[in-house]
mmCIF file of C-alpha atoms and ligand atoms in Angstrom:
data_model
loop_
_atom_site.group_PDB
_atom_site.id
_atom_site.type_symbol
_atom_site.label_atom_id
_atom_site.label_comp_id
_atom_site.label_asym_id
_atom_site.label_seq_id
_atom_site.Cartn_x
_atom_site.Cartn_y
_atom_site.Cartn_z
ATOM 1 C CA MET A 29 0.000 0.000 0.000
ATOM 2 C CA THR A 30 1.332 3.441 -0.924
ATOM 3 C CA ILE A 31 1.170 6.036 1.846
ATOM 4 C CA ASN A 32 0.327 9.552 0.619
ATOM 5 C CA ILE A 33 2.120 12.149 2.709
ATOM 6 C CA VAL A 34 1.840 15.889 3.359
ATOM 7 C CA LEU A 35 4.848 17.546 5.010
ATOM 8 C CA ALA A 36 4.999 20.875 6.839
ATOM 9 C CA GLY A 37 8.369 22.625 7.022
ATOM 10 C CA PRO A 38 9.813 21.639 3.617
ATOM 11 C CA ARG A 39 12.544 24.321 3.627
ATOM 12 C CA GLY A 40 13.825 23.394 7.088
ATOM 13 C CA ARG A 41 16.822 21.157 7.768
ATOM 14 C CA MET A 42 14.678 18.252 8.988
ATOM 15 C CA GLY A 43 12.096 18.874 6.264
ATOM 16 C CA THR A 44 14.753 18.756 3.545
ATOM 17 C CA GLU A 45 16.154 15.473 4.858
ATOM 18 C CA ALA A 46 12.622 14.053 5.180
ATOM 19 C CA ILE A 47 11.823 14.939 1.554
ATOM 20 C CA LYS A 48 14.944 13.016 0.436
ATOM 21 C CA MET A 49 13.883 9.967 2.465
ATOM 22 C CA ILE A 50 10.204 10.060 1.410
ATOM 23 C CA THR A 51 10.918 10.505 -2.303
ATOM 24 C CA ASN A 52 13.436 7.629 -2.200
ATOM 25 C CA GLU A 53 10.978 5.204 -0.568
ATOM 26 C CA GLU A 54 8.837 3.243 -2.999
ATOM 27 C CA LYS A 55 5.927 2.884 -0.595
ATOM 28 C CA PHE A 56 5.769 6.607 0.217
ATOM 29 C CA ASN A 57 4.317 9.299 -2.006
ATOM 30 C CA LEU A 58 4.851 12.970 -1.159
ATOM 31 C CA VAL A 59 1.627 14.615 -2.350
ATOM 32 C CA ALA A 60 1.881 18.169 -0.964
ATOM 33 C CA CYS A 61 3.749 20.461 1.416
ATOM 34 C CA ILE A 62 2.598 23.118 3.858
ATOM 35 C CA ASP A 63 4.804 26.199 3.993
ATOM 36 C CA ARG A 64 4.102 29.672 5.355
ATOM 37 C CA LYS A 65 5.813 31.035 2.239
ATOM 38 C CA ASN A 66 5.489 29.920 -1.407
ATOM 39 C CA ASP A 67 1.708 29.349 -1.528
ATOM 40 C CA GLY A 68 0.720 28.092 -5.004
ATOM 41 C CA LYS A 69 4.304 27.245 -6.007
ATOM 42 C CA THR A 70 5.617 23.707 -6.395
ATOM 43 C CA LEU A 71 8.375 21.991 -4.422
ATOM 44 C CA ASN A 72 10.808 21.786 -7.358
ATOM 45 C CA GLU A 73 10.682 25.605 -7.579
ATOM 46 C CA ILE A 74 11.840 26.110 -3.972
ATOM 47 C CA ASN A 75 13.825 23.030 -2.976
ATOM 48 C CA GLN A 76 16.707 21.499 -4.878
ATOM 49 C CA VAL A 77 16.324 18.071 -3.282
ATOM 50 C CA CYS A 78 13.129 17.401 -5.240
ATOM 51 C CA ASP A 79 12.513 17.765 -8.959
ATOM 52 C CA GLU A 80 8.805 16.931 -8.801
ATOM 53 C CA ALA A 81 6.032 19.547 -9.110
ATOM 54 C CA ILE A 82 4.528 18.817 -5.689
ATOM 55 C CA PRO A 83 1.994 21.531 -4.705
ATOM 56 C CA ILE A 84 2.660 23.868 -1.778
ATOM 57 C CA PHE A 85 -0.147 25.212 0.416
ATOM 58 C CA GLU A 86 0.064 27.978 2.962
ATOM 59 C CA ASN A 87 -3.273 27.071 4.492
ATOM 60 C CA ALA A 88 -3.263 23.687 6.228
ATOM 61 C CA THR A 89 -7.070 23.352 6.255
ATOM 62 C CA THR A 90 -7.254 23.839 2.471
ATOM 63 C CA CYS A 91 -4.381 21.417 1.996
ATOM 64 C CA PHE A 92 -5.976 18.595 4.027
ATOM 65 C CA LYS A 93 -9.390 19.138 2.405
ATOM 66 C CA GLU A 94 -8.076 19.170 -1.173
ATOM 67 C CA ILE A 95 -5.310 16.578 -0.895
ATOM 68 C CA LYS A 96 -6.779 14.124 1.655
ATOM 69 C CA PRO A 97 -3.418 12.543 2.545
ATOM 70 C CA ASP A 98 -2.938 9.366 4.597
ATOM 71 C CA VAL A 99 -0.248 10.893 6.805
ATOM 72 C CA PHE A 100 0.732 14.400 7.840
ATOM 73 C CA ILE A 101 4.266 15.133 9.101
ATOM 74 C CA ASP A 102 5.119 18.267 11.044
ATOM 75 C CA LEU A 103 8.700 19.527 11.236
ATOM 76 C CA THR A 104 8.253 23.188 12.139
ATOM 77 C CA ILE A 105 7.961 24.979 15.498
ATOM 78 C CA PRO A 106 5.830 24.005 18.541
ATOM 79 C CA ASP A 107 2.755 26.265 18.250
ATOM 80 C CA VAL A 108 2.540 25.834 14.481
ATOM 81 C CA GLY A 109 3.028 22.072 14.780
ATOM 82 C CA PHE A 110 0.247 21.915 17.369
ATOM 83 C CA LYS A 111 -2.148 23.910 15.148
ATOM 84 C CA HIS A 112 -1.366 21.830 12.045
ATOM 85 C CA THR A 113 -1.698 18.519 13.890
ATOM 86 C CA LYS A 114 -4.993 19.533 15.479
ATOM 87 C CA LEU A 115 -6.373 20.306 12.005
ATOM 88 C CA ALA A 116 -5.014 17.063 10.543
ATOM 89 C CA LEU A 117 -6.439 14.848 13.311
ATOM 90 C CA THR A 118 -9.808 16.625 13.154
ATOM 91 C CA GLN A 119 -9.931 15.621 9.492
ATOM 92 C CA GLN A 120 -8.842 12.060 10.348
ATOM 93 C CA VAL A 121 -5.396 12.415 8.828
ATOM 94 C CA CYS A 122 -2.850 10.302 10.741
ATOM 95 C CA SER A 123 -0.044 12.480 12.042
ATOM 96 C CA VAL A 124 3.647 12.219 12.842
ATOM 97 C CA VAL A 125 4.994 15.109 14.890
ATOM 98 C CA GLY A 126 8.766 15.516 14.966
ATOM 99 C CA THR A 127 8.541 19.132 16.065
ATOM 100 C CA SER A 128 9.822 19.392 19.609
ATOM 101 C CA GLY A 129 8.652 21.665 22.405
ATOM 102 C CA LEU A 130 4.905 20.907 22.485
ATOM 103 C CA SER A 131 3.573 21.433 26.019
ATOM 104 C CA ASP A 132 1.966 18.661 28.082
ATOM 105 C CA GLU A 133 -1.369 20.486 27.666
ATOM 106 C CA GLN A 134 -0.982 20.531 23.871
ATOM 107 C CA ILE A 135 -0.056 16.837 23.791
ATOM 108 C CA GLY A 136 -3.031 16.055 26.032
ATOM 109 C CA GLU A 137 -5.400 17.978 23.757
ATOM 110 C CA LEU A 138 -4.068 16.202 20.659
ATOM 111 C CA ALA A 139 -4.497 12.841 22.423
ATOM 112 C CA ILE A 140 -8.184 13.603 23.023
ATOM 113 C CA ILE A 141 -8.734 14.672 19.391
ATOM 114 C CA ALA A 142 -6.901 11.578 18.069
ATOM 115 C CA GLU A 143 -9.003 9.265 20.247
ATOM 116 C CA ARG A 144 -12.244 11.041 19.347
ATOM 117 C CA ASN A 145 -11.457 10.729 15.640
ATOM 118 C CA GLN A 146 -9.969 7.217 15.949
ATOM 119 C CA THR A 147 -6.896 8.518 14.147
ATOM 120 C CA GLY A 148 -3.257 7.570 14.691
ATOM 121 C CA CYS A 149 -0.733 10.127 15.891
ATOM 122 C CA ILE A 150 2.898 9.649 16.887
ATOM 123 C CA ILE A 151 4.729 12.432 18.664
ATOM 124 C CA ALA A 152 8.417 11.584 18.735
ATOM 125 C CA PRO A 153 10.809 13.887 20.582
ATOM 126 C CA ASN A 154 13.613 11.956 18.886
ATOM 127 C CA PHE A 155 13.451 9.857 15.722
ATOM 128 C CA ALA A 156 16.998 8.522 16.138
ATOM 129 C CA LEU A 157 16.560 4.875 17.109
ATOM 130 C CA GLY A 158 19.785 5.024 19.154
ATOM 131 C CA ALA A 159 18.396 7.908 21.200
ATOM 132 C CA VAL A 160 15.174 5.990 21.865
ATOM 133 C CA LEU A 161 17.245 3.039 23.081
ATOM 134 C CA LEU A 162 19.262 5.430 25.277
ATOM 135 C CA MET A 163 15.999 6.522 26.923
ATOM 136 C CA LEU A 164 14.952 2.919 27.503
ATOM 137 C CA PHE A 165 18.371 1.997 28.934
ATOM 138 C CA SER A 166 18.127 5.056 31.218
ATOM 139 C CA LYS A 167 14.787 3.803 32.506
ATOM 140 C CA MET A 168 16.416 0.428 33.298
ATOM 141 C CA ALA A 169 19.412 2.021 35.023
ATOM 142 C CA ALA A 170 17.403 4.495 37.127
ATOM 143 C CA LYS A 171 15.958 1.701 39.235
ATOM 144 C CA TYR A 172 19.436 0.990 40.620
ATOM 145 C CA PHE A 173 21.001 4.444 40.165
ATOM 146 C CA PRO A 174 18.598 7.138 41.393
ATOM 147 C CA ASP A 175 21.270 9.878 41.312
ATOM 148 C CA VAL A 176 21.270 11.151 37.757
ATOM 149 C CA GLU A 177 21.911 14.272 35.696
ATOM 150 C CA ILE A 178 21.426 14.907 31.977
ATOM 151 C CA ILE A 179 23.640 16.875 29.614
ATOM 152 C CA GLU A 180 22.045 17.616 26.259
ATOM 153 C CA LYS A 181 23.869 19.423 23.440
ATOM 154 C CA HIS A 182 22.305 20.853 20.295
ATOM 155 C CA HIS A 183 23.093 23.214 17.408
ATOM 156 C CA ASP A 184 22.732 26.905 18.219
ATOM 157 C CA GLN A 185 19.602 27.377 16.083
ATOM 158 C CA LYS A 186 17.449 25.259 18.368
ATOM 159 C CA ILE A 187 14.870 27.520 20.036
ATOM 160 C CA ASP A 188 13.558 25.344 22.876
ATOM 161 C CA ALA A 189 15.489 24.182 25.952
ATOM 162 C CA PRO A 190 15.797 21.688 27.411
ATOM 163 C CA SER A 191 15.308 19.350 24.479
ATOM 164 C CA GLY A 192 12.169 17.250 24.128
ATOM 165 C CA THR A 193 14.433 14.199 24.361
ATOM 166 C CA ALA A 194 15.798 15.300 27.751
ATOM 167 C CA LEU A 195 12.280 15.841 29.101
ATOM 168 C CA LYS A 196 11.115 12.521 27.727
ATOM 169 C CA THR A 197 14.195 10.819 29.264
ATOM 170 C CA ILE A 198 13.264 12.238 32.680
ATOM 171 C CA ASP A 199 9.722 11.047 32.159
ATOM 172 C CA MET A 200 10.991 7.520 31.499
ATOM 173 C CA ILE A 201 13.539 7.596 34.333
ATOM 174 C CA ASN A 202 10.728 8.586 36.715
ATOM 175 C CA GLN A 203 8.882 5.384 35.862
ATOM 176 C CA THR A 204 11.529 3.370 37.767
ATOM 177 C CA ARG A 205 13.495 5.840 39.950
ATOM 178 C CA HIS A 206 12.673 6.079 43.624
ATOM 179 C CA LYS A 207 12.248 9.783 44.349
ATOM 180 C CA LYS A 208 15.183 11.177 46.267
ATOM 181 C CA GLN A 209 16.825 14.468 47.083
ATOM 182 C CA GLN A 210 20.059 14.642 45.088
ATOM 183 C CA GLY A 211 23.162 16.630 45.922
ATOM 184 C CA HIS A 212 23.888 18.652 49.058
ATOM 185 C CA PRO A 213 20.685 19.773 50.853
ATOM 186 C CA GLU A 214 22.152 23.247 51.353
ATOM 187 C CA GLU A 215 23.513 23.607 47.829
ATOM 188 C CA PHE A 216 23.297 27.160 46.409
ATOM 189 C CA GLU A 217 24.262 28.824 43.144
ATOM 190 C CA ILE A 218 26.795 31.644 43.098
ATOM 191 C CA LEU A 219 26.010 32.093 39.415
ATOM 192 C CA LYS A 220 22.287 31.690 38.636
ATOM 193 C CA GLY A 221 21.658 28.681 36.395
ATOM 194 C CA SER A 222 24.993 26.964 37.099
ATOM 195 C CA ARG A 223 23.224 23.812 38.239
ATOM 196 C CA GLY A 224 21.001 23.758 35.145
ATOM 197 C CA GLY A 225 17.242 23.283 34.988
ATOM 198 C CA GLU A 226 15.428 20.885 37.288
ATOM 199 C CA VAL A 227 12.530 18.498 36.762
ATOM 200 C CA ASP A 228 11.475 16.284 39.681
ATOM 201 C CA GLY A 229 14.868 16.836 41.311
ATOM 202 C CA ILE A 230 16.773 15.768 38.183
ATOM 203 C CA ARG A 231 19.157 18.376 36.749
ATOM 204 C CA VAL A 232 19.316 19.061 32.996
ATOM 205 C CA HIS A 233 22.146 21.022 31.395
ATOM 206 C CA SER A 234 21.601 22.383 27.871
ATOM 207 C CA MET A 235 24.469 23.377 25.599
ATOM 208 C CA ARG A 236 23.907 25.228 22.279
ATOM 209 C CA LEU A 237 26.835 25.546 19.866
ATOM 210 C CA PRO A 238 27.432 25.616 16.113
ATOM 211 C CA GLY A 239 28.920 22.299 14.987
ATOM 212 C CA LEU A 240 26.627 20.239 17.219
ATOM 213 C CA VAL A 241 23.558 18.404 15.874
ATOM 214 C CA ALA A 242 21.812 16.468 18.706
ATOM 215 C CA HIS A 243 23.682 14.780 21.551
ATOM 216 C CA GLN A 244 22.732 13.529 24.992
ATOM 217 C CA GLU A 245 24.534 12.055 27.964
ATOM 218 C CA VAL A 246 22.722 10.557 30.930
ATOM 219 C CA VAL A 247 25.139 10.241 33.847
ATOM 220 C CA PHE A 248 24.250 8.017 36.798
ATOM 221 C CA GLY A 249 26.367 8.299 39.946
ATOM 222 C CA SER A 250 26.758 5.854 42.801
ATOM 223 C CA LYS A 251 29.339 4.822 45.393
ATOM 224 C CA SER A 252 32.704 4.687 43.576
ATOM 225 C CA GLN A 253 31.078 4.178 40.197
ATOM 226 C CA LEU A 254 29.596 6.166 37.323
ATOM 227 C CA LEU A 255 27.413 4.867 34.532
ATOM 228 C CA THR A 256 27.324 7.106 31.464
ATOM 229 C CA LEU A 257 24.898 6.478 28.622
ATOM 230 C CA LYS A 258 25.591 8.569 25.542
ATOM 231 C CA HIS A 259 24.087 9.074 22.119
ATOM 232 C CA ASP A 260 25.166 11.335 19.246
ATOM 233 C CA SER A 261 23.337 12.305 16.085
ATOM 234 C CA PHE A 262 25.979 13.702 13.745
ATOM 235 C CA HIS A 263 23.621 14.430 10.847
ATOM 236 C CA ARG A 264 19.860 14.761 10.392
ATOM 237 C CA GLU A 265 20.053 11.591 8.308
ATOM 238 C CA SER A 266 20.187 9.792 11.693
ATOM 239 C CA PHE A 267 16.515 10.655 12.272
ATOM 240 C CA MET A 268 15.190 9.184 9.054
ATOM 241 C CA ASP A 269 14.906 5.472 9.974
ATOM 242 C CA GLY A 270 12.743 6.456 12.932
ATOM 243 C CA LEU A 271 10.645 8.853 10.862
ATOM 244 C CA LYS A 272 10.071 6.086 8.315
ATOM 245 C CA LEU A 273 8.971 3.719 11.095
ATOM 246 C CA ALA A 274 6.648 6.364 12.566
ATOM 247 C CA ILE A 275 4.961 6.966 9.188
ATOM 248 C CA GLU A 276 4.376 3.220 8.705
ATOM 249 C CA LYS A 277 3.072 2.698 12.246
ATOM 250 C CA SER A 278 0.881 5.828 12.416
ATOM 251 C CA VAL A 279 -1.579 4.415 9.871
ATOM 252 C CA GLN A 280 -2.060 1.320 12.049
ATOM 253 C CA LEU A 281 -2.956 3.335 15.168
ATOM 254 C CA LYS A 282 -6.264 4.837 16.298
ATOM 255 C CA LYS A 283 -4.863 7.000 19.102
ATOM 256 C CA LEU A 284 -1.900 9.167 20.017
ATOM 257 C CA VAL A 285 1.359 7.703 21.260
ATOM 258 C CA TYR A 286 4.165 9.818 22.676
ATOM 259 C CA GLY A 287 7.552 8.289 21.916
ATOM 260 C CA LEU A 288 8.783 5.924 19.251
ATOM 261 C CA GLU A 289 9.473 3.185 21.839
ATOM 262 C CA HIS A 290 5.732 2.423 21.829
ATOM 263 C CA VAL A 291 5.879 1.296 18.185
ATOM 264 C CA MET A 292 9.351 -0.301 18.129
ATOM 265 C CA GLU A 293 9.671 -4.074 18.399
ATOM 266 C CA LEU A 294 11.894 -4.463 21.447
ATOM 267 C CA ASP A 295 11.704 -8.158 22.360
HETATM 268 P P1 NAP B 9 14.591 24.541 10.877
HETATM 269 O O1 NAP B 9 15.663 24.206 9.920
HETATM 270 O O2 NAP B 9 14.661 25.852 11.590
HETATM 271 O O3 NAP B 9 13.198 24.437 10.112
HETATM 272 C C1 NAP B 9 11.994 24.859 10.688
HETATM 273 C C2 NAP B 9 10.932 24.982 9.625
HETATM 274 O O4 NAP B 9 9.738 25.479 10.262
HETATM 275 C C3 NAP B 9 11.278 25.990 8.513
HETATM 276 O O5 NAP B 9 10.814 25.494 7.288
HETATM 277 C C4 NAP B 9 10.511 27.251 8.952
HETATM 278 O O6 NAP B 9 10.177 28.111 7.897
HETATM 279 C C5 NAP B 9 9.270 26.613 9.541
HETATM 280 N N1 NAP B 9 8.622 27.599 10.410
HETATM 281 C C6 NAP B 9 9.189 28.351 11.378
HETATM 282 N N2 NAP B 9 8.283 29.193 11.909
HETATM 283 C C7 NAP B 9 7.126 28.962 11.246
HETATM 284 C C8 NAP B 9 5.827 29.521 11.329
HETATM 285 N N3 NAP B 9 5.525 30.484 12.225
HETATM 286 N N4 NAP B 9 4.874 29.048 10.486
HETATM 287 C C9 NAP B 9 5.165 28.074 9.601
HETATM 288 N N5 NAP B 9 6.387 27.504 9.462
HETATM 289 C C10 NAP B 9 7.348 27.949 10.286
HETATM 290 O O7 NAP B 9 14.490 23.437 12.027
HETATM 291 P P2 NAP B 9 14.822 21.880 11.909
HETATM 292 O O8 NAP B 9 16.186 21.613 12.424
HETATM 293 O O9 NAP B 9 14.423 21.388 10.572
HETATM 294 O O10 NAP B 9 13.808 21.307 13.008
HETATM 295 C C11 NAP B 9 12.408 21.357 12.834
HETATM 296 C C12 NAP B 9 11.726 20.826 14.100
HETATM 297 O O11 NAP B 9 12.075 19.450 14.274
HETATM 298 C C13 NAP B 9 12.163 21.535 15.389
HETATM 299 O O12 NAP B 9 11.077 21.580 16.271
HETATM 300 C C14 NAP B 9 13.225 20.612 15.948
HETATM 301 O O13 NAP B 9 13.374 20.737 17.342
HETATM 302 C C15 NAP B 9 12.647 19.278 15.565
HETATM 303 N N6 NAP B 9 13.585 18.172 15.481
HETATM 304 C C16 NAP B 9 13.074 16.971 15.817
HETATM 305 C C17 NAP B 9 13.860 15.851 15.717
HETATM 306 C C18 NAP B 9 13.261 14.517 16.069
HETATM 307 O O14 NAP B 9 13.974 13.518 15.983
HETATM 308 N N7 NAP B 9 12.002 14.469 16.478
HETATM 309 C C19 NAP B 9 15.180 15.951 15.268
HETATM 310 C C20 NAP B 9 15.668 17.204 14.918
HETATM 311 C C21 NAP B 9 14.851 18.316 15.013
HETATM 312 P P3 NAP B 9 10.804 29.614 7.821
HETATM 313 O O15 NAP B 9 12.103 29.473 7.111
HETATM 314 O O16 NAP B 9 9.784 30.395 7.055
HETATM 315 O O17 NAP B 9 10.974 30.127 9.224
#
């Protein structure tokens, strides 16, 4: 079965890589793009990675109504991704959201809409399969190593911090970690922010530099030992196997799932 796809964010770095992957996959068919610029133009006029005359829409509602795709992919910014995905799910278009930074409230609202419309939706803070495994391994380790901090490093054009992957990692760690107060009880910061952000007592440190793509270290500390789990994405190509899997699995779902681990075969 061919899966007809609409993609939002075709000029972005992730969007460009996704177009390459989709147009090289026999079972995928890119049928339209949503872009806040270039309404009425075709993809081959604006993007060198594609020589096909795929229509571009500025208005997502018009796009979904006219094109009726099987799957919608969002690779833009949080509020735009939320708006697009809400529209797609309302029109029973399965959705794959790679855009990071959606709030818990937004994810909750999308989950309700997906369920109501019996439509699949996968929100994946990280499409890199290695990063998903890192999160799962962190969940395993946290049961025995409750003292943990996260260091996440991304390119300097990333607008949200900490990364969706770091937040999702904490979420997974919390499923097995016994709550505990980490560090010195009277710890204080001489320089505000030196100890990073904090979620449920777990510290997250975010680095933004040119040259980086997406990297995360989860460091567990215990008596005379450290366990460091580390994953690096060196190129956006690293996200494409996971995006491909999410597209294939989204059409089999009738609800929203948050995290690729829910659709990966892990046994
Ligand atoms: P990017 O290169 O900055 O591309 C963002 C795209 O969104 C551009 O096409 C941009 O168009 C569009 N956009 C920005 N503001 C918009 C608006 N108000 N309305 C409509 N479109 C708008 O970013 P990227 O590196 O491709 O990343 C895209 C998203 O994917 C980010 O949320 C990023 O965190 C996430 N990401 C996810 C993964 C994953 O594995 N899930 C991996 C990497 C990145 P303009 O040029 O007009 O601004």
